[in-house]
Amino acid sequence: MASKILKQVSRVITAHRQREGGGFMVRRPLPSGSLDYADPFLMLDHLGPVHYEPGEAVGAPDHPHRGFETVTYVLEGGFEHHDSHGNHGVLSPGYVQWMTAGSGVIHSEMPTEELLKKGGNFHGFQIWVNLPAKDKMIRPRYQDVPPENIPWFESTDKQTKIKVIAGEVEDVKANIDTHTPIYFLDLRTTGKYSLNIPEGMDAMVYNYHPATILVGQEKTKVEESQLAVLKTQGQPVEFEATEEAADGSGKKEARVLVLAGTPIGEKIARYGPFVMNTEDELRQAMVDVRSGRFGEISGSFERMRKTDEANARRRQAGKE
């Protein structure tokens, strides 16, 4: 008797588009009208891919965060990071920045000077991960990880490669430290692969590439800009490339982000860049920002000037 096919995908959500930061467009499947929170994941933004002419690139000038972590993953182009604790870094293609905002930070995420002056492509992601109540007021921390320090897994048939940003795949373990158990994978396949996710974790799969992919044991079709929400039920998650390459050489490569985590299971209160557990804590965060307790970054007016000029240039070119 054939075994019963397990249904793992509970829903498929198509990302909506909205402007964020200094005026850049994102595709956002989480939060959405049908999924406000996927514990411990608060937000998934897909930035680009977009091509900027010289002087057009925009980012996110100075803004605060408290109570969670932001994870930035760059595929093309680059961001330059400054914050109120004196940290500075440049994220180029392949980089991941895992920022624990904790008790509070002001930071800016601006296009690199090269991207702003010369133009070029930008493509990346930002994910927000909640912190448990006991960690919401810890000291901010940064893990800036260059691509050479992020391991890749390759399947025995050479058809699947997985960038292991957080978590582990078979014998390949990530170098990033997380406050709660998290899986963050960039999975690319021209064939089939069965991914084991620890029991107790649910998962999401976001297709960021034009090629359709089949997800789950029931083979649910997930197209570009769609997020599949899964109940793994303790079983491996199946992935299968489905579109034929134009030259007849096999399947087109499918590319997805896989996110999984152990639920924190706490009530949250969120408002803009603050994610706490109570409304009183949210109000205190706003008081602390207004009173200057988050600190400040020098050069804020210059960053706003560059952002305004870039937006004006794009409007003149009819790109708004």
PDB file of C-alpha atoms in Angstrom:
ATOM      1  CA  MET A   1       0.000   0.000   0.000  1.00  0.00           C
ATOM      2  CA  ALA A   2       1.328   3.429  -0.928  1.00  0.00           C
ATOM      3  CA  SER A   3       2.068   5.729   2.003  1.00  0.00           C
ATOM      4  CA  LYS A   4      -0.244   8.687   2.524  1.00  0.00           C
ATOM      5  CA  ILE A   5       1.106  11.989   1.221  1.00  0.00           C
ATOM      6  CA  LEU A   6       1.560  14.444   4.090  1.00  0.00           C
ATOM      7  CA  LYS A   7       0.247  17.969   3.509  1.00  0.00           C
ATOM      8  CA  GLN A   8       2.828  20.384   4.901  1.00  0.00           C
ATOM      9  CA  VAL A   9       2.041  23.733   3.217  1.00  0.00           C
ATOM     10  CA  SER A  10      -0.784  25.447   5.110  1.00  0.00           C
ATOM     11  CA  ARG A  11      -0.965  28.557   2.933  1.00  0.00           C
ATOM     12  CA  VAL A  12       0.795  30.447   0.142  1.00  0.00           C
ATOM     13  CA  ILE A  13       1.030  34.243   0.405  1.00  0.00           C
ATOM     14  CA  THR A  14       1.924  36.593  -2.447  1.00  0.00           C
ATOM     15  CA  ALA A  15       4.100  39.514  -1.357  1.00  0.00           C
ATOM     16  CA  HIS A  16       2.675  43.011  -1.616  1.00  0.00           C
ATOM     17  CA  ARG A  17       4.775  46.005  -2.644  1.00  0.00           C
ATOM     18  CA  GLN A  18       5.391  49.123  -0.572  1.00  0.00           C
ATOM     19  CA  ARG A  19       7.989  51.826  -0.105  1.00  0.00           C
ATOM     20  CA  GLU A  20      10.275  51.735   2.904  1.00  0.00           C
ATOM     21  CA  GLY A  21      13.253  53.580   4.367  1.00  0.00           C
ATOM     22  CA  GLY A  22      14.346  56.497   2.218  1.00  0.00           C
ATOM     23  CA  GLY A  23      11.993  55.542  -0.614  1.00  0.00           C
ATOM     24  CA  PHE A  24      13.077  52.123  -1.921  1.00  0.00           C
ATOM     25  CA  MET A  25      10.506  49.552  -3.013  1.00  0.00           C
ATOM     26  CA  VAL A  26      10.198  46.213  -1.217  1.00  0.00           C
ATOM     27  CA  ARG A  27       8.188  43.061  -1.757  1.00  0.00           C
ATOM     28  CA  ARG A  28       6.798  42.041   1.639  1.00  0.00           C
ATOM     29  CA  PRO A  29       5.026  38.716   2.279  1.00  0.00           C
ATOM     30  CA  LEU A  30       5.349  39.062   6.068  1.00  0.00           C
ATOM     31  CA  PRO A  31       3.556  40.731   7.720  1.00  0.00           C
ATOM     32  CA  SER A  32       0.587  40.638   5.381  1.00  0.00           C
ATOM     33  CA  GLY A  33      -3.182  40.755   5.635  1.00  0.00           C
ATOM     34  CA  SER A  34      -3.373  37.020   6.283  1.00  0.00           C
ATOM     35  CA  LEU A  35      -0.190  36.547   8.346  1.00  0.00           C
ATOM     36  CA  ASP A  36       0.783  39.150  10.928  1.00  0.00           C
ATOM     37  CA  TYR A  37       3.486  37.187  12.762  1.00  0.00           C
ATOM     38  CA  ALA A  38       5.234  33.847  12.213  1.00  0.00           C
ATOM     39  CA  ASP A  39       6.883  33.365  15.625  1.00  0.00           C
ATOM     40  CA  PRO A  40       9.781  34.157  15.912  1.00  0.00           C
ATOM     41  CA  PHE A  41       9.828  35.948  12.512  1.00  0.00           C
ATOM     42  CA  LEU A  42       8.342  39.449  12.449  1.00  0.00           C
ATOM     43  CA  MET A  43       9.072  40.631   8.902  1.00  0.00           C
ATOM     44  CA  LEU A  44      10.534  39.565   5.576  1.00  0.00           C
ATOM     45  CA  ASP A  45      11.377  42.255   3.015  1.00  0.00           C
ATOM     46  CA  HIS A  46      12.698  41.487  -0.471  1.00  0.00           C
ATOM     47  CA  LEU A  47      14.669  44.497  -1.740  1.00  0.00           C
ATOM     48  CA  GLY A  48      14.995  44.653  -5.516  1.00  0.00           C
ATOM     49  CA  PRO A  49      16.394  43.507  -7.767  1.00  0.00           C
ATOM     50  CA  VAL A  50      16.613  47.082  -8.988  1.00  0.00           C
ATOM     51  CA  HIS A  51      18.964  49.001 -11.267  1.00  0.00           C
ATOM     52  CA  TYR A  52      20.023  52.493 -10.216  1.00  0.00           C
ATOM     53  CA  GLU A  53      21.494  55.089 -12.519  1.00  0.00           C
ATOM     54  CA  PRO A  54      24.247  57.307 -11.021  1.00  0.00           C
ATOM     55  CA  GLY A  55      22.875  59.391  -8.133  1.00  0.00           C
ATOM     56  CA  GLU A  56      19.619  57.406  -7.766  1.00  0.00           C
ATOM     57  CA  ALA A  57      20.377  54.804  -5.067  1.00  0.00           C
ATOM     58  CA  VAL A  58      18.562  55.192  -1.739  1.00  0.00           C
ATOM     59  CA  GLY A  59      18.711  53.432   1.602  1.00  0.00           C
ATOM     60  CA  ALA A  60      17.379  53.956   5.110  1.00  0.00           C
ATOM     61  CA  PRO A  61      18.733  57.064   6.879  1.00  0.00           C
ATOM     62  CA  ASP A  62      18.968  57.231  10.680  1.00  0.00           C
ATOM     63  CA  HIS A  63      16.211  55.319  12.494  1.00  0.00           C
ATOM     64  CA  PRO A  64      15.807  53.483  15.838  1.00  0.00           C
ATOM     65  CA  HIS A  65      15.218  49.835  16.806  1.00  0.00           C
ATOM     66  CA  ARG A  66      14.566  48.092  20.128  1.00  0.00           C
ATOM     67  CA  GLY A  67      13.585  44.598  21.216  1.00  0.00           C
ATOM     68  CA  PHE A  68      14.446  42.394  18.224  1.00  0.00           C
ATOM     69  CA  GLU A  69      17.091  41.547  15.616  1.00  0.00           C
ATOM     70  CA  THR A  70      17.480  42.708  12.014  1.00  0.00           C
ATOM     71  CA  VAL A  71      19.156  40.381   9.531  1.00  0.00           C
ATOM     72  CA  THR A  72      20.405  41.880   6.252  1.00  0.00           C
ATOM     73  CA  TYR A  73      21.526  39.627   3.387  1.00  0.00           C
ATOM     74  CA  VAL A  74      23.002  41.263   0.272  1.00  0.00           C
ATOM     75  CA  LEU A  75      23.062  39.532  -3.136  1.00  0.00           C
ATOM     76  CA  GLU A  76      24.053  42.498  -5.341  1.00  0.00           C
ATOM     77  CA  GLY A  77      25.195  46.051  -4.660  1.00  0.00           C
ATOM     78  CA  GLY A  78      25.944  47.080  -1.103  1.00  0.00           C
ATOM     79  CA  PHE A  79      24.947  48.904   2.083  1.00  0.00           C
ATOM     80  CA  GLU A  80      27.042  51.067   4.386  1.00  0.00           C
ATOM     81  CA  HIS A  81      26.101  50.812   8.039  1.00  0.00           C
ATOM     82  CA  HIS A  82      26.609  53.367  10.859  1.00  0.00           C
ATOM     83  CA  ASP A  83      25.119  53.323  14.339  1.00  0.00           C
ATOM     84  CA  SER A  84      24.926  55.231  17.616  1.00  0.00           C
ATOM     85  CA  HIS A  85      27.320  52.805  19.338  1.00  0.00           C
ATOM     86  CA  GLY A  86      30.160  53.750  16.985  1.00  0.00           C
ATOM     87  CA  ASN A  87      29.921  50.721  14.725  1.00  0.00           C
ATOM     88  CA  HIS A  88      30.554  51.026  10.993  1.00  0.00           C
ATOM     89  CA  GLY A  89      30.674  48.469   8.210  1.00  0.00           C
ATOM     90  CA  VAL A  90      30.193  47.956   4.491  1.00  0.00           C
ATOM     91  CA  LEU A  91      28.039  45.045   3.346  1.00  0.00           C
ATOM     92  CA  SER A  92      29.002  43.929  -0.143  1.00  0.00           C
ATOM     93  CA  PRO A  93      27.576  41.024  -2.205  1.00  0.00           C
ATOM     94  CA  GLY A  94      27.251  37.830  -0.197  1.00  0.00           C
ATOM     95  CA  TYR A  95      27.503  39.549   3.188  1.00  0.00           C
ATOM     96  CA  VAL A  96      25.132  38.968   6.088  1.00  0.00           C
ATOM     97  CA  GLN A  97      24.707  41.353   9.003  1.00  0.00           C
ATOM     98  CA  TRP A  98      22.928  39.954  12.056  1.00  0.00           C
ATOM     99  CA  MET A  99      22.180  42.957  14.259  1.00  0.00           C
ATOM    100  CA  THR A 100      20.762  42.477  17.746  1.00  0.00           C
ATOM    101  CA  ALA A 101      19.079  45.810  18.522  1.00  0.00           C
ATOM    102  CA  GLY A 102      18.370  44.757  22.106  1.00  0.00           C
ATOM    103  CA  SER A 103      18.011  47.750  24.444  1.00  0.00           C
ATOM    104  CA  GLY A 104      18.109  50.214  21.579  1.00  0.00           C
ATOM    105  CA  VAL A 105      20.172  51.626  18.765  1.00  0.00           C
ATOM    106  CA  ILE A 106      19.994  54.323  16.119  1.00  0.00           C
ATOM    107  CA  HIS A 107      21.437  53.139  12.829  1.00  0.00           C
ATOM    108  CA  SER A 108      21.534  53.998   9.156  1.00  0.00           C
ATOM    109  CA  GLU A 109      21.676  51.701   6.130  1.00  0.00           C
ATOM    110  CA  MET A 110      22.760  53.681   3.100  1.00  0.00           C
ATOM    111  CA  PRO A 111      23.939  52.661  -0.374  1.00  0.00           C
ATOM    112  CA  THR A 112      27.695  52.476  -0.720  1.00  0.00           C
ATOM    113  CA  GLU A 113      29.401  55.528  -2.199  1.00  0.00           C
ATOM    114  CA  GLU A 114      30.292  53.481  -5.281  1.00  0.00           C
ATOM    115  CA  LEU A 115      26.684  52.448  -5.884  1.00  0.00           C
ATOM    116  CA  LEU A 116      25.456  56.013  -5.375  1.00  0.00           C
ATOM    117  CA  LYS A 117      28.069  57.617  -7.653  1.00  0.00           C
ATOM    118  CA  LYS A 118      28.329  55.002 -10.416  1.00  0.00           C
ATOM    119  CA  GLY A 119      24.918  53.357 -10.248  1.00  0.00           C
ATOM    120  CA  GLY A 120      24.392  49.629 -10.571  1.00  0.00           C
ATOM    121  CA  ASN A 121      22.209  46.800  -9.369  1.00  0.00           C
ATOM    122  CA  PHE A 122      20.941  46.186  -5.872  1.00  0.00           C
ATOM    123  CA  HIS A 123      19.309  43.015  -4.563  1.00  0.00           C
ATOM    124  CA  GLY A 124      18.913  41.778  -1.020  1.00  0.00           C
ATOM    125  CA  PHE A 125      16.700  40.964   1.944  1.00  0.00           C
ATOM    126  CA  GLN A 126      15.976  42.131   5.451  1.00  0.00           C
ATOM    127  CA  ILE A 127      14.401  39.870   8.051  1.00  0.00           C
ATOM    128  CA  TRP A 128      13.261  40.838  11.542  1.00  0.00           C
ATOM    129  CA  VAL A 129      13.569  38.175  14.260  1.00  0.00           C
ATOM    130  CA  ASN A 130      11.915  38.581  17.647  1.00  0.00           C
ATOM    131  CA  LEU A 131      13.807  38.322  20.932  1.00  0.00           C
ATOM    132  CA  PRO A 132      12.406  36.675  24.070  1.00  0.00           C
ATOM    133  CA  ALA A 133      11.448  39.021  26.911  1.00  0.00           C
ATOM    134  CA  LYS A 134      14.609  38.165  28.860  1.00  0.00           C
ATOM    135  CA  ASP A 135      16.792  39.390  25.964  1.00  0.00           C
ATOM    136  CA  LYS A 136      14.919  42.462  24.781  1.00  0.00           C
ATOM    137  CA  MET A 137      17.033  44.882  26.793  1.00  0.00           C
ATOM    138  CA  ILE A 138      20.457  43.300  26.282  1.00  0.00           C
ATOM    139  CA  ARG A 139      23.354  45.290  24.891  1.00  0.00           C
ATOM    140  CA  PRO A 140      23.244  45.663  21.074  1.00  0.00           C
ATOM    141  CA  ARG A 141      25.467  43.259  19.145  1.00  0.00           C
ATOM    142  CA  TYR A 142      26.663  42.941  15.550  1.00  0.00           C
ATOM    143  CA  GLN A 143      27.735  39.944  13.564  1.00  0.00           C
ATOM    144  CA  ASP A 144      29.006  41.142  10.167  1.00  0.00           C
ATOM    145  CA  VAL A 145      29.810  37.977   8.248  1.00  0.00           C
ATOM    146  CA  PRO A 146      31.605  38.089   4.866  1.00  0.00           C
ATOM    147  CA  PRO A 147      30.678  35.490   2.227  1.00  0.00           C
ATOM    148  CA  GLU A 148      33.862  33.496   2.727  1.00  0.00           C
ATOM    149  CA  ASN A 149      32.758  32.796   6.323  1.00  0.00           C
ATOM    150  CA  ILE A 150      29.288  31.548   5.363  1.00  0.00           C
ATOM    151  CA  PRO A 151      29.427  27.845   4.527  1.00  0.00           C
ATOM    152  CA  TRP A 152      27.717  26.112   1.605  1.00  0.00           C
ATOM    153  CA  PHE A 153      26.282  22.612   1.526  1.00  0.00           C
ATOM    154  CA  GLU A 154      26.257  20.670  -1.755  1.00  0.00           C
ATOM    155  CA  SER A 155      24.148  17.546  -2.329  1.00  0.00           C
ATOM    156  CA  THR A 156      25.796  14.329  -3.499  1.00  0.00           C
ATOM    157  CA  ASP A 157      24.144  14.645  -6.932  1.00  0.00           C
ATOM    158  CA  LYS A 158      25.539  18.228  -7.263  1.00  0.00           C
ATOM    159  CA  GLN A 159      22.050  19.542  -8.117  1.00  0.00           C
ATOM    160  CA  THR A 160      21.389  21.382  -4.849  1.00  0.00           C
ATOM    161  CA  LYS A 161      23.495  24.002  -3.074  1.00  0.00           C
ATOM    162  CA  ILE A 162      22.461  25.594   0.204  1.00  0.00           C
ATOM    163  CA  LYS A 163      24.052  28.637   1.825  1.00  0.00           C
ATOM    164  CA  VAL A 164      23.847  27.965   5.563  1.00  0.00           C
ATOM    165  CA  ILE A 165      23.423  31.411   7.134  1.00  0.00           C
ATOM    166  CA  ALA A 166      21.901  30.106  10.375  1.00  0.00           C
ATOM    167  CA  GLY A 167      21.255  26.545  11.499  1.00  0.00           C
ATOM    168  CA  GLU A 168      22.739  23.471   9.846  1.00  0.00           C
ATOM    169  CA  VAL A 169      22.260  21.206   6.829  1.00  0.00           C
ATOM    170  CA  GLU A 170      23.518  17.663   7.281  1.00  0.00           C
ATOM    171  CA  ASP A 171      27.137  18.114   8.418  1.00  0.00           C
ATOM    172  CA  VAL A 172      27.413  21.823   7.498  1.00  0.00           C
ATOM    173  CA  LYS A 173      26.870  24.275  10.382  1.00  0.00           C
ATOM    174  CA  ALA A 174      26.494  28.049  10.273  1.00  0.00           C
ATOM    175  CA  ASN A 175      28.980  30.387  11.939  1.00  0.00           C
ATOM    176  CA  ILE A 176      26.351  32.861  13.154  1.00  0.00           C
ATOM    177  CA  ASP A 177      25.218  32.747  16.792  1.00  0.00           C
ATOM    178  CA  THR A 178      21.474  33.212  17.427  1.00  0.00           C
ATOM    179  CA  HIS A 179      19.551  33.878  20.658  1.00  0.00           C
ATOM    180  CA  THR A 180      16.905  31.276  19.832  1.00  0.00           C
ATOM    181  CA  PRO A 181      17.205  28.282  17.477  1.00  0.00           C
ATOM    182  CA  ILE A 182      16.925  29.660  13.920  1.00  0.00           C
ATOM    183  CA  TYR A 183      17.360  28.281  10.413  1.00  0.00           C
ATOM    184  CA  PHE A 184      18.081  30.770   7.616  1.00  0.00           C
ATOM    185  CA  LEU A 185      19.059  29.086   4.348  1.00  0.00           C
ATOM    186  CA  ASP A 186      19.488  30.173   0.727  1.00  0.00           C
ATOM    187  CA  LEU A 187      18.564  26.987  -1.169  1.00  0.00           C
ATOM    188  CA  ARG A 188      19.269  26.679  -4.893  1.00  0.00           C
ATOM    189  CA  THR A 189      18.389  23.561  -6.868  1.00  0.00           C
ATOM    190  CA  THR A 190      18.062  22.199 -10.396  1.00  0.00           C
ATOM    191  CA  GLY A 191      16.782  18.871  -9.089  1.00  0.00           C
ATOM    192  CA  LYS A 192      15.225  17.527  -5.897  1.00  0.00           C
ATOM    193  CA  TYR A 193      16.255  17.810  -2.274  1.00  0.00           C
ATOM    194  CA  SER A 194      14.771  16.636   1.040  1.00  0.00           C
ATOM    195  CA  LEU A 195      15.568  19.042   3.895  1.00  0.00           C
ATOM    196  CA  ASN A 196      15.424  17.995   7.531  1.00  0.00           C
ATOM    197  CA  ILE A 197      14.175  20.682   9.924  1.00  0.00           C
ATOM    198  CA  PRO A 198      14.276  20.035  13.684  1.00  0.00           C
ATOM    199  CA  GLU A 199      11.092  18.892  15.358  1.00  0.00           C
ATOM    200  CA  GLY A 200       9.248  21.749  17.034  1.00  0.00           C
ATOM    201  CA  MET A 201      10.126  24.229  14.276  1.00  0.00           C
ATOM    202  CA  ASP A 202       7.680  25.358  11.636  1.00  0.00           C
ATOM    203  CA  ALA A 203       9.042  26.812   8.434  1.00  0.00           C
ATOM    204  CA  MET A 204       8.525  29.361   5.662  1.00  0.00           C
ATOM    205  CA  VAL A 205       9.834  29.172   2.114  1.00  0.00           C
ATOM    206  CA  TYR A 206      10.101  32.373   0.050  1.00  0.00           C
ATOM    207  CA  ASN A 207      10.685  32.124  -3.707  1.00  0.00           C
ATOM    208  CA  TYR A 208      12.810  35.106  -4.740  1.00  0.00           C
ATOM    209  CA  HIS A 209      13.674  33.873  -8.254  1.00  0.00           C
ATOM    210  CA  PRO A 210      11.617  33.663 -11.487  1.00  0.00           C
ATOM    211  CA  ALA A 211      11.690  29.836 -11.630  1.00  0.00           C
ATOM    212  CA  THR A 212       8.747  28.063  -9.970  1.00  0.00           C
ATOM    213  CA  ILE A 213       9.516  25.440  -7.308  1.00  0.00           C
ATOM    214  CA  LEU A 214       7.491  22.602  -5.771  1.00  0.00           C
ATOM    215  CA  VAL A 215       7.520  22.588  -1.961  1.00  0.00           C
ATOM    216  CA  GLY A 216       6.390  20.027   0.606  1.00  0.00           C
ATOM    217  CA  GLN A 217       5.593  16.365   0.349  1.00  0.00           C
ATOM    218  CA  GLU A 218       2.379  17.277  -1.489  1.00  0.00           C
ATOM    219  CA  LYS A 219       4.403  19.336  -4.041  1.00  0.00           C
ATOM    220  CA  THR A 220       2.715  22.725  -3.687  1.00  0.00           C
ATOM    221  CA  LYS A 221       3.663  25.127  -6.480  1.00  0.00           C
ATOM    222  CA  VAL A 222       5.378  28.290  -5.190  1.00  0.00           C
ATOM    223  CA  GLU A 223       6.019  31.055  -7.708  1.00  0.00           C
ATOM    224  CA  GLU A 224       8.237  34.136  -7.606  1.00  0.00           C
ATOM    225  CA  SER A 225       7.365  36.545  -4.759  1.00  0.00           C
ATOM    226  CA  GLN A 226       5.320  33.905  -2.952  1.00  0.00           C
ATOM    227  CA  LEU A 227       5.809  32.667   0.613  1.00  0.00           C
ATOM    228  CA  ALA A 228       4.807  29.124   1.572  1.00  0.00           C
ATOM    229  CA  VAL A 229       3.987  28.615   5.266  1.00  0.00           C
ATOM    230  CA  LEU A 230       4.614  25.048   6.422  1.00  0.00           C
ATOM    231  CA  LYS A 231       3.723  22.765   9.280  1.00  0.00           C
ATOM    232  CA  THR A 232       6.547  20.262   8.927  1.00  0.00           C
ATOM    233  CA  GLN A 233       4.897  17.716  11.286  1.00  0.00           C
ATOM    234  CA  GLY A 234       8.333  16.337  12.065  1.00  0.00           C
ATOM    235  CA  GLN A 235       8.951  15.219   8.501  1.00  0.00           C
ATOM    236  CA  PRO A 236      11.517  16.385   5.899  1.00  0.00           C
ATOM    237  CA  VAL A 237      10.477  19.150   3.507  1.00  0.00           C
ATOM    238  CA  GLU A 238      10.756  18.286  -0.174  1.00  0.00           C
ATOM    239  CA  PHE A 239      11.976  20.765  -2.806  1.00  0.00           C
ATOM    240  CA  GLU A 240      11.838  20.176  -6.548  1.00  0.00           C
ATOM    241  CA  ALA A 241      12.813  22.373  -9.505  1.00  0.00           C
ATOM    242  CA  THR A 242      10.079  22.181 -12.107  1.00  0.00           C
ATOM    243  CA  GLU A 243      10.782  24.433 -15.117  1.00  0.00           C
ATOM    244  CA  GLU A 244      12.749  23.193 -18.102  1.00  0.00           C
ATOM    245  CA  ALA A 245      15.784  25.214 -19.194  1.00  0.00           C
ATOM    246  CA  ALA A 246      15.433  26.863 -22.606  1.00  0.00           C
ATOM    247  CA  ASP A 247      18.471  25.027 -23.986  1.00  0.00           C
ATOM    248  CA  GLY A 248      17.104  21.621 -22.981  1.00  0.00           C
ATOM    249  CA  SER A 249      19.987  21.001 -20.569  1.00  0.00           C
ATOM    250  CA  GLY A 250      17.702  20.179 -17.634  1.00  0.00           C
ATOM    251  CA  LYS A 251      15.760  22.188 -15.089  1.00  0.00           C
ATOM    252  CA  LYS A 252      16.090  25.925 -14.468  1.00  0.00           C
ATOM    253  CA  GLU A 253      17.678  26.679 -11.136  1.00  0.00           C
ATOM    254  CA  ALA A 254      15.080  27.490  -8.467  1.00  0.00           C
ATOM    255  CA  ARG A 255      16.139  29.731  -5.585  1.00  0.00           C
ATOM    256  CA  VAL A 256      14.365  30.136  -2.257  1.00  0.00           C
ATOM    257  CA  LEU A 257      14.971  31.377   1.265  1.00  0.00           C
ATOM    258  CA  VAL A 258      14.100  28.869   3.978  1.00  0.00           C
ATOM    259  CA  LEU A 259      13.281  30.277   7.421  1.00  0.00           C
ATOM    260  CA  ALA A 260      12.512  28.146  10.458  1.00  0.00           C
ATOM    261  CA  GLY A 261      12.643  28.759  14.178  1.00  0.00           C
ATOM    262  CA  THR A 262      11.519  27.583  17.572  1.00  0.00           C
ATOM    263  CA  PRO A 263       8.491  29.703  18.594  1.00  0.00           C
ATOM    264  CA  ILE A 264       9.117  32.014  21.558  1.00  0.00           C
ATOM    265  CA  GLY A 265       5.471  31.810  22.556  1.00  0.00           C
ATOM    266  CA  GLU A 266       5.185  35.214  24.224  1.00  0.00           C
ATOM    267  CA  LYS A 267       2.703  38.024  23.694  1.00  0.00           C
ATOM    268  CA  ILE A 268       4.178  40.866  21.640  1.00  0.00           C
ATOM    269  CA  ALA A 269       3.444  44.584  21.357  1.00  0.00           C
ATOM    270  CA  ARG A 270       4.830  46.244  18.244  1.00  0.00           C
ATOM    271  CA  TYR A 271       4.874  49.738  16.818  1.00  0.00           C
ATOM    272  CA  GLY A 272       7.089  50.712  13.890  1.00  0.00           C
ATOM    273  CA  PRO A 273      10.729  49.971  14.811  1.00  0.00           C
ATOM    274  CA  PHE A 274       9.930  48.719  18.340  1.00  0.00           C
ATOM    275  CA  VAL A 275       8.889  45.174  19.319  1.00  0.00           C
ATOM    276  CA  MET A 276       8.277  44.625  23.010  1.00  0.00           C
ATOM    277  CA  ASN A 277       5.915  42.579  25.207  1.00  0.00           C
ATOM    278  CA  THR A 278       3.623  45.294  26.606  1.00  0.00           C
ATOM    279  CA  GLU A 279       2.156  48.629  25.554  1.00  0.00           C
ATOM    280  CA  ASP A 280       3.921  50.296  28.493  1.00  0.00           C
ATOM    281  CA  GLU A 281       7.269  49.066  27.172  1.00  0.00           C
ATOM    282  CA  LEU A 282       6.446  50.508  23.749  1.00  0.00           C
ATOM    283  CA  ARG A 283       5.634  53.886  25.270  1.00  0.00           C
ATOM    284  CA  GLN A 284       8.902  53.814  27.217  1.00  0.00           C
ATOM    285  CA  ALA A 285      10.829  53.078  24.013  1.00  0.00           C
ATOM    286  CA  MET A 286       9.340  56.171  22.373  1.00  0.00           C
ATOM    287  CA  VAL A 287      10.150  58.288  25.423  1.00  0.00           C
ATOM    288  CA  ASP A 288      13.729  56.989  25.399  1.00  0.00           C
ATOM    289  CA  VAL A 289      14.206  57.838  21.718  1.00  0.00           C
ATOM    290  CA  ARG A 290      12.820  61.366  22.128  1.00  0.00           C
ATOM    291  CA  SER A 291      15.012  61.984  25.195  1.00  0.00           C
ATOM    292  CA  GLY A 292      18.158  60.923  23.312  1.00  0.00           C
ATOM    293  CA  ARG A 293      18.859  57.736  25.281  1.00  0.00           C
ATOM    294  CA  PHE A 294      19.393  55.772  22.061  1.00  0.00           C
ATOM    295  CA  GLY A 295      22.195  58.140  21.122  1.00  0.00           C
ATOM    296  CA  GLU A 296      22.803  59.677  17.708  1.00  0.00           C
ATOM    297  CA  ILE A 297      25.060  59.380  14.669  1.00  0.00           C
ATOM    298  CA  SER A 298      27.067  62.249  13.256  1.00  0.00           C
ATOM    299  CA  GLY A 299      26.339  63.121   9.640  1.00  0.00           C
ATOM    300  CA  SER A 300      22.567  62.577   9.774  1.00  0.00           C
ATOM    301  CA  PHE A 301      21.779  65.741   7.770  1.00  0.00           C
ATOM    302  CA  GLU A 302      24.198  64.717   5.039  1.00  0.00           C
ATOM    303  CA  ARG A 303      22.532  61.298   4.753  1.00  0.00           C
ATOM    304  CA  MET A 304      19.109  62.901   4.484  1.00  0.00           C
ATOM    305  CA  ARG A 305      20.417  65.329   1.856  1.00  0.00           C
ATOM    306  CA  LYS A 306      21.749  62.469  -0.262  1.00  0.00           C
ATOM    307  CA  THR A 307      18.452  60.610   0.094  1.00  0.00           C
ATOM    308  CA  ASP A 308      16.398  63.656  -0.923  1.00  0.00           C
ATOM    309  CA  GLU A 309      18.645  64.292  -3.934  1.00  0.00           C
ATOM    310  CA  ALA A 310      18.425  60.655  -5.052  1.00  0.00           C
ATOM    311  CA  ASN A 311      14.617  60.678  -4.802  1.00  0.00           C
ATOM    312  CA  ALA A 312      14.446  63.956  -6.733  1.00  0.00           C
ATOM    313  CA  ARG A 313      16.655  62.495  -9.471  1.00  0.00           C
ATOM    314  CA  ARG A 314      14.415  59.422  -9.759  1.00  0.00           C
ATOM    315  CA  ARG A 315      11.282  61.578  -9.923  1.00  0.00           C
ATOM    316  CA  GLN A 316      12.815  63.644 -12.725  1.00  0.00           C
ATOM    317  CA  ALA A 317      13.525  60.413 -14.589  1.00  0.00           C
ATOM    318  CA  GLY A 318       9.885  59.335 -14.170  1.00  0.00           C
ATOM    319  CA  LYS A 319      10.736  56.448 -11.830  1.00  0.00           C
ATOM    320  CA  GLU A 320       8.377  57.418  -9.000  1.00  0.00           C
TER     321      GLU A 320
END
